[in-house]
Coordinates of C-alpha atoms and ligand atoms in Angstrom, one line a residue:
Chain A
X1 CA -17.5 37.7 -11.5
X2 CA -19.0 34.6 -12.2
X3 CA -22.4 34.7 -10.3
X4 CA -23.9 32.1 -8.7
X5 CA -27.3 30.8 -7.3
X6 CA -27.4 27.5 -4.7
X7 CA -30.3 25.4 -4.5
X8 CA -30.6 23.7 -1.5
X9 CA -29.0 24.4 2.3
X10 CA -28.1 21.1 3.6
X11 CA -24.8 20.3 4.2
X12 CA -23.0 20.3 1.1
X13 CA -24.8 23.9 0.1
X14 CA -24.0 25.3 3.5
X15 CA -19.6 24.2 2.9
X16 CA -20.1 25.6 -0.4
X17 CA -21.3 28.5 0.2
X18 CA -18.9 29.3 2.6
X19 CA -16.0 28.6 0.6
X20 CA -17.2 30.7 -2.7
X21 CA -17.8 33.4 -0.4
X22 CA -14.7 33.8 0.4
X23 CA -13.6 33.4 -3.0
X24 CA -12.4 36.5 -4.9
X25 CA -14.1 36.8 -8.6
X26 CA -17.2 33.9 -7.2
X27 CA -20.8 35.9 -6.1
X28 CA -23.6 33.9 -4.9
X29 CA -25.8 35.9 -5.7
X30 CA -29.0 33.9 -4.4
X31 CA -29.7 30.5 -2.2
X32 CA -32.6 28.9 -2.7
X33 CA -34.9 26.1 -0.4
X34 CA -37.5 24.5 -0.2
X35 CA -38.0 25.0 3.4
X36 CA -37.6 28.3 4.9
X37 CA -35.4 27.3 8.5
X38 CA -32.2 26.2 7.1
X39 CA -32.0 29.6 5.0
X40 CA -30.8 30.8 8.0
X41 CA -27.5 30.0 7.9
X42 CA -27.3 32.1 4.2
X43 CA -28.5 35.5 5.9
X44 CA -26.1 37.3 4.4
X45 CA -27.0 36.5 0.8
X46 CA -29.9 37.0 -0.8
X47 CA -32.2 33.8 -0.4
X48 CA -35.6 32.6 -1.5
X49 CA -37.9 29.3 -1.0
X50 CA -39.1 29.9 -4.5
X51 CA -38.7 28.8 -7.6
X52 CA -40.2 31.6 -9.3
X53 CA -38.0 34.2 -7.7
X54 CA -34.7 32.9 -8.7
X55 CA -32.1 35.3 -10.1
X56 CA -30.4 35.4 -12.9
X57 CA -26.6 33.6 -12.4
X58 CA -24.1 31.7 -14.4
X59 CA -24.3 28.8 -12.8
X60 CA -27.0 27.0 -11.3
X61 CA -25.7 24.6 -8.5
X62 CA -28.5 22.2 -7.5
X63 CA -26.9 20.7 -4.0
X64 CA -30.4 18.7 -2.8
X65 CA -31.0 14.9 -1.9
X66 CA -30.5 12.6 -4.9
X67 CA -34.0 11.9 -5.0
X68 CA -35.1 16.1 -5.4
X69 CA -32.2 16.8 -8.4
X70 CA -34.4 15.9 -11.3
X71 CA -37.7 17.5 -10.2
X72 CA -36.8 20.6 -9.2
X73 CA -34.1 20.7 -12.7
X74 CA -37.6 19.8 -14.3
X75 CA -39.4 22.9 -12.3
X76 CA -36.8 25.7 -13.1
X77 CA -38.6 28.9 -15.0
X78 CA -35.7 29.4 -17.1
X79 CA -33.9 27.6 -19.8
X80 CA -30.3 27.2 -22.0
X81 CA -28.4 28.3 -18.6
X82 CA -26.0 26.2 -17.0
X83 CA -27.3 23.9 -14.3
X84 CA -25.4 21.6 -12.4
X85 CA -26.0 19.0 -9.3
X86 CA -23.4 17.8 -6.9
X87 CA -24.1 14.2 -6.8
X88 CA -21.4 11.6 -6.9
X89 CA -24.2 8.9 -7.6
X90 CA -26.6 10.9 -10.2
X91 CA -25.6 10.8 -13.9
X92 CA -25.9 13.8 -15.8
X93 CA -28.8 13.2 -17.7
X94 CA -31.5 13.8 -14.3
X95 CA -31.3 17.4 -15.3
X96 CA -33.6 18.9 -17.5
X97 CA -32.4 19.1 -21.2
X98 CA -34.2 22.7 -21.7
X99 CA -30.4 24.0 -19.5
X100 CA -27.5 23.4 -19.6
X101 CA -26.1 20.8 -17.8
X102 CA -23.4 19.9 -16.2
X103 CA -22.2 17.7 -12.8
X104 CA -20.0 19.7 -9.8
X105 CA -19.2 16.7 -7.5
X106 CA -16.8 16.6 -4.7
X107 CA -15.3 13.5 -3.6
X108 CA -15.2 14.3 -0.4
X109 CA -16.8 13.4 2.8
X110 CA -18.5 16.4 4.4
X111 CA -20.0 16.9 8.5
X112 CA -21.9 19.8 9.1
X113 CA -20.1 22.4 10.7
X114 CA -16.4 20.8 10.9
X115 CA -14.3 23.6 9.0
X116 CA -13.2 21.5 4.8
X117 CA -10.5 23.0 3.2
X118 CA -11.5 22.7 -0.2
X119 CA -7.3 22.6 -1.7
X120 CA -7.5 19.0 -0.4
X121 CA -10.6 18.3 -1.9
X122 CA -10.8 16.8 -5.7
X123 CA -13.7 18.1 -7.7
X124 CA -15.3 15.9 -10.2
X125 CA -16.7 17.7 -13.4
X126 CA -18.9 17.2 -16.4
X127 CA -20.5 18.9 -18.7
X128 CA -22.6 18.3 -22.0
X129 CA -20.6 21.5 -23.5
X130 CA -17.4 22.3 -23.9
X131 CA -17.6 26.0 -23.4
X132 CA -19.1 25.5 -19.9
X133 CA -16.5 23.0 -19.2
X134 CA -14.1 25.8 -18.8
X135 CA -17.0 27.7 -16.8
X136 CA -16.3 24.9 -14.0
X137 CA -13.1 24.6 -14.3
X138 CA -12.8 28.5 -13.2
X139 CA -14.9 27.7 -10.3
X140 CA -12.3 25.0 -9.6
X141 CA -9.5 26.6 -9.8
X142 CA -10.8 30.0 -7.8
X143 CA -10.9 28.3 -4.3
X144 CA -8.4 26.1 -5.0
X145 CA -9.5 22.3 -5.6
X146 CA -7.7 19.8 -8.2
X147 CA -10.1 19.6 -10.8
X148 CA -11.0 15.9 -12.7
X149 CA -13.0 15.8 -16.0
X150 CA -14.9 12.8 -14.8
X151 CA -18.0 10.9 -17.1
X152 CA -21.1 9.7 -15.9
X153 CA -20.2 6.4 -15.7
X154 CA -17.1 7.2 -14.3
X155 CA -18.6 8.7 -11.3
X156 CA -20.7 6.1 -11.1
X157 CA -16.9 3.7 -10.6
X158 CA -15.4 6.7 -7.8
X159 CA -19.1 6.9 -6.3
X160 CA -18.9 2.9 -5.7
X161 CA -15.1 3.0 -4.8
X162 CA -15.9 6.0 -2.1
X163 CA -17.9 2.9 -0.5
X164 CA -15.5 1.1 -0.4
X165 CA -12.9 3.3 1.3
X166 CA -14.7 5.2 2.9
X167 CA -18.2 3.8 4.2
X168 CA -16.9 0.3 4.8
X169 CA -13.3 1.5 5.8
X170 CA -15.5 3.3 8.5
X171 CA -16.8 0.3 9.1
X172 CA -13.4 -1.7 9.7
X173 CA -12.9 1.3 12.5
X174 CA -16.5 0.1 14.1
X175 CA -15.9 -3.1 13.9
X176 CA -12.6 -3.5 16.0
X177 CA -14.5 -0.7 18.3
X178 CA -16.4 -3.4 19.6
X179 CA -14.2 -6.1 19.8
X180 CA -11.5 -4.2 22.3
X181 CA -14.4 -2.7 24.0
X182 CA -15.4 -6.0 24.8
X183 CA -11.5 -6.3 26.2
X184 CA -11.6 -3.4 27.9
X185 CA -9.0 -2.2 25.7
X186 CA -9.3 1.6 24.7
X187 CA -10.1 2.4 21.2
X188 CA -8.3 4.8 20.6
X189 CA -4.4 2.3 20.7
X190 CA -5.8 1.4 17.0
X191 CA -5.3 5.3 16.2
X192 CA -2.2 5.2 15.0
X193 CA -2.4 2.2 13.0
X194 CA -5.6 3.6 11.4
X195 CA -3.6 6.4 10.6
X196 CA -0.5 4.8 9.1
X197 CA -2.4 2.5 7.1
X198 CA -4.4 5.7 5.4
X199 CA -0.5 7.4 4.7
X200 CA 1.1 4.6 3.1
X201 CA -1.0 4.8 0.2
X202 CA 0.9 7.7 -0.9
X203 CA 3.7 6.0 -1.4
X204 CA 2.4 2.5 -1.9
X205 CA 0.2 1.2 -3.5
X206 CA -2.8 -0.6 -1.9
X207 CA -1.6 -3.9 -3.7
X208 CA 2.3 -2.9 -2.5
X209 CA 0.9 -2.1 1.0
X210 CA -0.8 -4.9 2.2
X211 CA 0.6 -7.0 4.7
X212 CA -1.1 -9.6 7.1
X213 CA -1.6 -13.8 7.8
X214 CA -4.3 -13.6 5.2
X215 CA -1.8 -12.3 2.5
X216 CA 0.9 -14.7 3.8
X217 CA -1.6 -17.6 4.1
X218 CA -0.9 -17.9 7.6
X219 CA -3.7 -20.7 8.4
X220 CA -3.0 -20.8 12.4
X221 CA -3.1 -16.8 13.4
X222 CA -6.4 -17.1 10.8
X223 CA -8.3 -19.4 12.7
X224 CA -7.0 -18.0 16.3
X225 CA -8.6 -14.7 14.7
X226 CA -11.7 -16.9 14.1
X227 CA -12.2 -18.5 17.7
X228 CA -11.3 -15.4 19.3
X229 CA -14.4 -13.3 17.6
X230 CA -18.0 -13.7 19.0
X231 CA -20.7 -12.2 16.9
X232 CA -20.9 -14.4 13.6
X233 CA -21.3 -11.5 11.8
X234 CA -17.8 -10.6 12.6
X235 CA -16.6 -14.1 11.4
X236 CA -18.2 -14.0 8.8
X237 CA -16.6 -10.7 7.6
X238 CA -13.3 -12.0 8.3
X239 CA -13.8 -15.2 6.3
X240 CA -14.5 -13.5 3.4
X241 CA -12.1 -10.8 3.5
X242 CA -9.7 -13.0 3.9
X243 CA -10.3 -15.5 1.2
X244 CA -10.2 -11.6 -0.8
X245 CA -7.0 -11.3 -0.3
X246 CA -6.3 -14.6 -0.8
X247 CA -7.6 -14.4 -4.4
X248 CA -5.6 -11.1 -4.7
X249 CA -1.9 -12.8 -4.2
X250 CA -2.7 -16.3 -5.5
X251 CA -3.3 -18.1 -3.0
Chain B
X1 CA 21.7 2.2 31.3
X2 CA 19.5 -0.7 30.3
X3 CA 21.6 -2.4 28.7
X4 CA 19.5 -4.9 26.0
X5 CA 20.3 -7.4 23.7
X6 CA 18.5 -7.7 20.7
X7 CA 17.4 -11.4 18.5
X8 CA 16.4 -11.2 15.6
X9 CA 17.2 -8.7 13.0
X10 CA 14.3 -8.2 10.2
X11 CA 11.6 -5.5 9.8
X12 CA 11.2 -4.6 13.2
X13 CA 14.6 -5.4 14.9
X14 CA 15.7 -2.7 12.4
X15 CA 13.3 -0.2 14.1
X16 CA 14.2 -1.4 17.6
X17 CA 17.7 -0.9 17.2
X18 CA 17.8 3.0 15.7
X19 CA 15.7 4.3 18.4
X20 CA 17.4 2.8 21.3
X21 CA 20.9 3.7 19.9
X22 CA 19.1 6.8 19.4
X23 CA 18.4 7.1 22.8
X24 CA 19.6 8.1 26.2
X25 CA 19.6 5.5 29.0
X26 CA 19.3 2.5 26.7
X27 CA 22.2 0.6 25.2
X28 CA 22.1 -2.0 22.6
X29 CA 24.6 -4.4 23.7
X30 CA 24.5 -7.1 20.9
X31 CA 22.3 -7.7 18.3
X32 CA 21.6 -11.9 17.6
X33 CA 20.3 -13.6 14.0
X34 CA 20.4 -17.0 12.9
X35 CA 22.2 -16.1 9.8
X36 CA 24.8 -14.0 9.0
X37 CA 23.8 -11.8 6.4
X38 CA 21.2 -9.3 7.9
X39 CA 23.5 -8.5 10.6
X40 CA 25.7 -6.0 8.7
X41 CA 22.7 -3.5 9.4
X42 CA 24.1 -3.7 13.1
X43 CA 27.3 -3.1 12.5
X44 CA 27.8 -0.2 15.2
X45 CA 27.5 -2.9 17.6
X46 CA 28.6 -6.5 18.1
X47 CA 26.9 -8.7 16.9
X48 CA 26.4 -12.5 16.4
X49 CA 25.3 -15.7 15.3
X50 CA 25.7 -18.4 18.5
X51 CA 23.4 -18.4 20.8
X52 CA 26.3 -19.2 23.4
X53 CA 28.0 -15.9 23.3
X54 CA 25.3 -14.1 23.7
X55 CA 26.3 -11.3 27.0
X56 CA 24.7 -10.3 30.2
X57 CA 22.0 -7.8 29.4
X58 CA 19.2 -6.3 31.9
X59 CA 16.5 -7.5 28.8
X60 CA 16.6 -10.0 26.1
X61 CA 14.1 -8.8 23.4
X62 CA 13.1 -11.1 20.6
X63 CA 11.6 -10.1 17.7
X64 CA 11.7 -13.2 14.8
X65 CA 9.4 -14.3 13.0
X66 CA 6.4 -15.6 15.5
X67 CA 6.6 -19.5 15.0
X68 CA 10.4 -18.8 15.7
X69 CA 10.3 -17.1 19.2
X70 CA 9.5 -20.7 21.9
X71 CA 12.3 -22.4 20.2
X72 CA 15.1 -19.5 20.8
X73 CA 13.7 -18.7 24.0
X74 CA 13.9 -22.8 25.4
X75 CA 17.8 -22.4 24.1
X76 CA 18.6 -19.5 25.6
X77 CA 21.3 -20.3 27.6
X78 CA 20.9 -18.9 31.0
X79 CA 18.1 -18.9 33.3
X80 CA 16.6 -16.0 35.9
X81 CA 17.0 -13.0 33.1
X82 CA 14.1 -10.8 31.8
X83 CA 13.3 -11.9 27.9
X84 CA 10.3 -10.8 26.3
X85 CA 8.5 -10.8 23.0
X86 CA 7.0 -8.6 20.4
X87 CA 4.5 -9.9 18.9
X88 CA 0.7 -9.2 18.8
X89 CA -0.4 -13.2 18.5
X90 CA 1.8 -14.9 21.0
X91 CA 1.5 -15.2 24.3
X92 CA 3.5 -14.6 27.1
X93 CA 3.9 -17.8 28.0
X94 CA 5.4 -19.1 25.0
X95 CA 8.4 -18.0 26.1
X96 CA 10.5 -20.3 28.1
X97 CA 9.8 -20.4 31.9
X98 CA 13.3 -21.0 33.1
X99 CA 13.6 -16.8 32.1
X100 CA 11.5 -13.7 34.2
X101 CA 9.1 -13.2 30.8
X102 CA 7.0 -10.5 29.1
X103 CA 6.0 -8.7 26.1
X104 CA 6.7 -5.7 24.0
X105 CA 4.3 -5.0 21.5
X106 CA 4.2 -2.2 18.8
X107 CA 1.2 -1.2 17.9
X108 CA 1.9 -0.5 13.9
X109 CA 2.7 -1.6 11.1
X110 CA 6.3 -1.0 9.9
X111 CA 8.0 -1.0 6.4
X112 CA 11.7 -1.1 5.8
X113 CA 13.7 1.4 5.4
X114 CA 10.3 3.9 6.3
X115 CA 11.1 5.7 9.6
X116 CA 9.1 5.7 12.2
X117 CA 8.4 8.2 14.7
X118 CA 8.0 6.2 18.1
X119 CA 6.3 8.9 19.6
X120 CA 3.2 8.1 17.8
X121 CA 3.4 4.4 18.5
X122 CA 1.1 3.0 21.2
X123 CA 3.6 -0.1 23.5
X124 CA 1.1 -2.9 24.8
X125 CA 3.6 -4.0 27.8
X126 CA 3.0 -7.5 30.1
X127 CA 5.4 -9.3 31.9
X128 CA 5.2 -11.8 34.6
X129 CA 6.7 -10.3 37.8
X130 CA 5.8 -6.4 38.3
X131 CA 9.1 -5.1 39.0
X132 CA 10.0 -5.6 35.0
X133 CA 7.0 -3.9 34.2
X134 CA 8.9 -1.2 35.4
X135 CA 12.0 -1.7 33.4
X136 CA 9.6 -2.2 30.0
X137 CA 7.9 1.2 31.3
X138 CA 11.1 2.7 31.2
X139 CA 12.0 1.6 28.2
X140 CA 8.6 3.2 26.4
X141 CA 9.0 6.3 28.6
X142 CA 12.3 6.8 27.0
X143 CA 11.2 6.4 23.7
X144 CA 8.4 8.7 24.4
X145 CA 6.2 6.0 23.4
X146 CA 2.6 5.9 25.0
X147 CA 2.5 2.5 27.2
X148 CA -0.8 0.7 28.7
X149 CA -0.4 -2.9 30.3
X150 CA -2.1 -5.0 28.4
X151 CA -3.0 -8.9 29.2
X152 CA -1.9 -12.0 26.3
X153 CA -5.7 -12.6 26.3
X154 CA -6.3 -8.9 25.4
X155 CA -3.5 -8.4 22.8
X156 CA -5.6 -11.1 21.4
X157 CA -8.3 -8.7 20.5
X158 CA -6.0 -6.0 19.7
X159 CA -4.0 -7.9 17.0
X160 CA -7.9 -9.2 15.3
X161 CA -9.1 -5.6 15.5
X162 CA -5.7 -4.6 14.2
X163 CA -6.4 -6.8 10.8
X164 CA -9.7 -4.9 10.6
X165 CA -8.2 -1.2 10.6
X166 CA -5.1 -2.3 8.8
X167 CA -5.2 -5.5 6.8
X168 CA -9.2 -5.0 5.9
X169 CA -9.5 -1.3 5.2
X170 CA -6.0 -1.5 3.1
X171 CA -8.1 -4.5 1.0
X172 CA -10.5 -1.5 0.4
X173 CA -8.4 0.2 -0.8
X174 CA -7.5 -2.4 -2.8
X175 CA -10.4 -3.2 -4.5
X176 CA -11.6 0.3 -4.8
X177 CA -7.7 0.9 -6.8
X178 CA -9.2 -1.9 -9.0
X179 CA -12.3 0.0 -9.5
X180 CA -11.2 2.8 -10.3
X181 CA -8.4 1.3 -13.2
X182 CA -11.3 -0.8 -14.6
X183 CA -13.0 2.5 -15.1
X184 CA -9.7 4.4 -16.3
X185 CA -10.4 7.1 -13.4
X186 CA -6.9 7.6 -11.5
X187 CA -7.0 6.5 -8.2
X188 CA -5.6 9.1 -6.5
X189 CA -8.5 11.2 -7.0
X190 CA -9.8 8.3 -3.8
X191 CA -6.8 9.7 -1.2
X192 CA -8.1 12.2 0.1
X193 CA -11.5 11.0 1.3
X194 CA -9.7 8.3 2.1
X195 CA -7.4 10.2 4.9
X196 CA -10.4 12.3 6.2
X197 CA -12.4 8.8 6.4
X198 CA -9.2 8.0 9.3
X199 CA -9.4 11.5 10.3
X200 CA -12.9 11.5 11.8
X201 CA -12.2 8.6 14.1
X202 CA -9.9 11.0 16.0
X203 CA -12.8 13.5 17.1
X204 CA -16.3 11.1 16.6
X205 CA -16.4 7.5 17.2
X206 CA -17.1 5.1 13.9
X207 CA -20.3 4.6 14.9
X208 CA -21.5 8.3 15.1
X209 CA -19.1 8.3 11.5
X210 CA -20.5 6.4 9.1
X211 CA -22.2 7.4 6.1
X212 CA -23.7 5.9 2.7
X213 CA -26.4 4.0 1.4
X214 CA -26.2 0.7 3.9
X215 CA -26.8 3.1 6.8
X216 CA -29.5 5.2 4.8
X217 CA -31.1 2.2 3.5
X218 CA -30.8 3.3 0.6
X219 CA -32.0 0.2 -1.8
X220 CA -32.4 2.0 -5.1
X221 CA -28.4 3.4 -4.2
X222 CA -27.2 0.1 -2.9
X223 CA -28.5 -1.6 -6.8
X224 CA -27.1 0.7 -8.6
X225 CA -23.8 -0.2 -6.7
X226 CA -23.9 -3.8 -7.0
X227 CA -25.3 -3.9 -10.5
X228 CA -21.6 -1.0 -11.4
X229 CA -19.3 -4.0 -9.9
X230 CA -18.5 -6.3 -12.4
X231 CA -16.6 -9.4 -9.8
X232 CA -18.8 -11.9 -7.8
X233 CA -15.9 -11.3 -4.7
X234 CA -16.6 -7.3 -4.9
X235 CA -20.4 -8.0 -5.0
X236 CA -19.8 -10.4 -2.1
X237 CA -18.1 -7.8 -0.3
X238 CA -20.3 -5.0 -0.5
X239 CA -23.8 -6.6 0.3
X240 CA -22.2 -8.7 2.9
X241 CA -20.4 -5.4 4.8
X242 CA -23.9 -3.3 3.3
X243 CA -25.6 -5.9 5.4
X244 CA -23.5 -5.8 8.6
X245 CA -23.9 -2.1 8.7
X246 CA -27.5 -1.8 8.1
X247 CA -27.7 -4.0 10.6
X248 CA -25.8 -2.2 13.3
X249 CA -27.9 1.0 12.7
X250 CA -31.2 -1.5 13.3
X251 CA -32.2 -2.0 10.3
Ligands
LIG301 N1 -22.8 15.7 2.3 C1 -21.7 15.2 1.5 O1 -20.4 14.6 2.0 C2 -21.5 15.0 0.0 C3 -20.3 14.9 -0.4 C4 -20.4 15.0 -1.7 C5 -21.6 15.0 -2.6 N2 -22.9 15.3 -1.9 C6 -24.2 15.9 -3.1 O2 -24.5 16.6 -2.8 C7 -26.2 16.3 -2.0 C8 -27.0 17.5 -1.3 O3 -26.4 16.1 0.3 P1 -26.1 17.1 1.2 O4 -25.1 16.2 2.1 O5 -26.0 19.0 1.4 O6 -27.5 16.9 1.8 P2 -28.4 17.4 3.5 O7 -27.7 17.9 4.3 O8 -28.6 16.1 3.5 O9 -29.4 18.8 3.1 C9 -30.3 17.9 1.2 C10 -31.1 19.4 1.2 O10 -31.9 19.2 -0.2 C11 -33.2 19.5 0.1 N3 -34.0 18.3 0.2 C12 -34.1 17.0 0.6 N4 -35.4 16.5 -0.4 C13 -35.8 17.7 -1.1 C14 -37.0 17.1 -1.8 N5 -38.0 16.7 -1.7 N6 -37.4 18.6 -2.6 C15 -36.5 20.0 -2.3 N7 -35.8 19.9 -1.4 C16 -34.8 18.6 -1.0 C17 -33.1 19.7 1.8 O11 -33.9 20.6 2.2 P3 -34.5 21.3 3.6 O12 -33.7 22.1 4.5 O13 -35.8 21.8 3.2 O14 -34.6 19.9 4.0 C18 -31.5 20.4 1.7 O15 -32.0 21.4 2.1 C19 -26.7 15.6 -3.0 O16 -26.8 15.7 -4.3 C20 -25.1 14.9 -2.7 O17 -25.2 12.5 -3.1 C21 -22.6 15.1 -0.6
LIG302 N1 6.7 -5.7 10.7 C1 5.8 -5.5 11.8 O1 5.1 -4.3 11.2 C2 5.8 -5.7 13.4 C3 4.8 -5.4 14.1 C4 4.5 -5.3 15.3 C5 5.1 -6.4 15.9 N2 6.1 -7.6 14.8 C6 6.6 -8.7 15.6 O2 7.9 -8.5 15.2 C7 9.0 -9.9 15.1 C8 9.7 -9.7 14.0 O3 8.4 -9.8 13.4 P1 9.8 -8.7 11.4 O4 8.2 -8.3 10.7 O5 10.6 -7.8 11.8 O6 9.7 -9.8 10.7 P2 10.9 -10.1 9.7 O7 10.7 -8.9 9.3 O8 10.2 -11.2 8.3 O9 12.2 -11.3 10.3 C9 11.8 -12.1 11.2 C10 13.4 -12.3 11.7 O10 13.1 -13.7 12.1 C11 14.4 -14.7 12.0 N3 13.4 -15.4 11.6 C12 12.6 -16.6 11.4 N4 12.5 -18.0 11.4 C13 13.5 -18.1 12.1 C14 13.7 -19.4 12.6 N5 12.9 -20.3 12.7 N6 14.9 -19.1 13.9 C15 15.5 -18.3 14.3 N7 15.1 -17.2 13.3 C16 14.3 -16.7 11.9 C17 14.5 -14.0 11.0 O11 16.3 -14.2 11.0 P3 17.1 -14.6 8.7 O12 17.2 -12.9 9.0 O13 17.7 -15.5 9.9 O14 15.7 -14.7 8.1 C18 14.6 -12.7 11.1 O15 15.6 -11.9 12.1 C19 7.3 -11.1 15.1 O16 7.2 -11.4 16.3 C20 5.8 -10.3 14.7 O17 5.2 -10.6 15.0 C21 6.4 -7.0 13.2

């Protein structure tokens, strides 16, 4: 049985709590949060708002806002225990070295209240000590997640990559939504295309999957699109991404 | 029984042929192409490379390269028949007015050889005459597609939108692939995030689904990402899209 304490009561803390509680071999012995309110979610387990009252456990998972990770790690009233954070961008060394350190970063976007399937979530694991890696790996295996050994520097690259595939792709959807609304076309017409675009990369590399006027060097269509766009920022984005695609294909 | 002639033997022509042949009430009586080679795919039906030999049919579907649509429509050796093209960007008026005109545009990206499910493909329909709209709608219904009445101007807006959600999102995946490769991280780690990003818009608008440093105004993370990016064009894209997201959320 791996005994765990979760520090934080937000979006990720709730998802982790739910999956850990449902998994044999894992036990959440306590949840800590700086404030009481969010702790009501965790009423089936021991909760506390005082770091001094933290119970003994095999692992302490800090799932708080990135800015707050270091301060909490510094204030932990014990040493030589395994303490991990869950952030994609923070280095492992942000955790105070009085404890054994690690990272347990789920590479996914979570939405409060929307159930997640951890068997489809890749976990990026890192530890200072080899033996601790086995503990993180056991947890990942227990909840059925694929896990990867990822250094802090690699995780930083993944975090930037995640901004491109998630934040920026979503912004492409947003722009398409604006354009279609301005032309009285229901945005839902584009749903199947969005889905298929994401599906394609399971069988083709993005390099192979690319299509469209920028790749073909079809200047007539590009000009027509730029003329159709009303907002300057949309024109700017269209132009820059068209250039970047053209460059990718040696145009 | 609706009798159809397909003009063109490429990617879309093959997919249309396959679904029409499998559908009760539709009959492909002939496939035309300028050259013989690609016609071998259609050997279960009559084929020709001569426009003069075109058979009589209820509808002629021109599925050739956008540049070639007008020339073929001009050369058709008959009048007052229903002639449609399948392009997202070409106006209906690109077709010669000696025939009844229309558009049958499937809003999806097709890959040669990869089976498509037409029940998941939205069809954008347009005709010059009302009675002809019913014919296009019957075809759409027969193959189980959702269809929408879309004017040439609306279709043009959809085509630009499709570039954003398909071409540009795919380019975001490509950039993430480059970054992860440069850091020896397998790109597949990002697959679930790509999938979830696309899935989210079925329950949330892109506006609601947006997350990340640009939306939060988290300058520390933005600076860290820009420092991590090696290529100037990646930095430029990151900066512009971050600005655009910030603007969307009133920052
Ligand atoms: N959400 C995701 O999709 C996702 C995915 C992967 C990794 N992560 C990582 O998971 C961690 C938590 O993210 P989240 O999305 O769960 O955040 P969240 O929903 O905003 O929750 C933030 C938590 O941090 C606490 N907190 C904030 N500022 C604090 C401070 N100054 N001192 C002490 N506690 C503080 C909050 O306490 P209060 O309740 O008192 O405000 C709350 O418990 C972050 O490192 C994030 O990078 C998130
Ligand atoms: N592919 C898609 O994802 C997709 C989606 C929606 C709509 N569309 C539209 O469907 C139409 C066909 O696209 P596609 O992807 O099927 O193209 P494709 O696979 O490249 O096939 C092009 C077809 O056009 C013919 N063609 C090219 N130039 C010609 C010319 N100058 N004169 C006569 N015939 C010519 C080709 O004949 P040869 O065999 O002799 O070269 C071939 O039959 C286009 O209007 C396109 O916008 C395509």
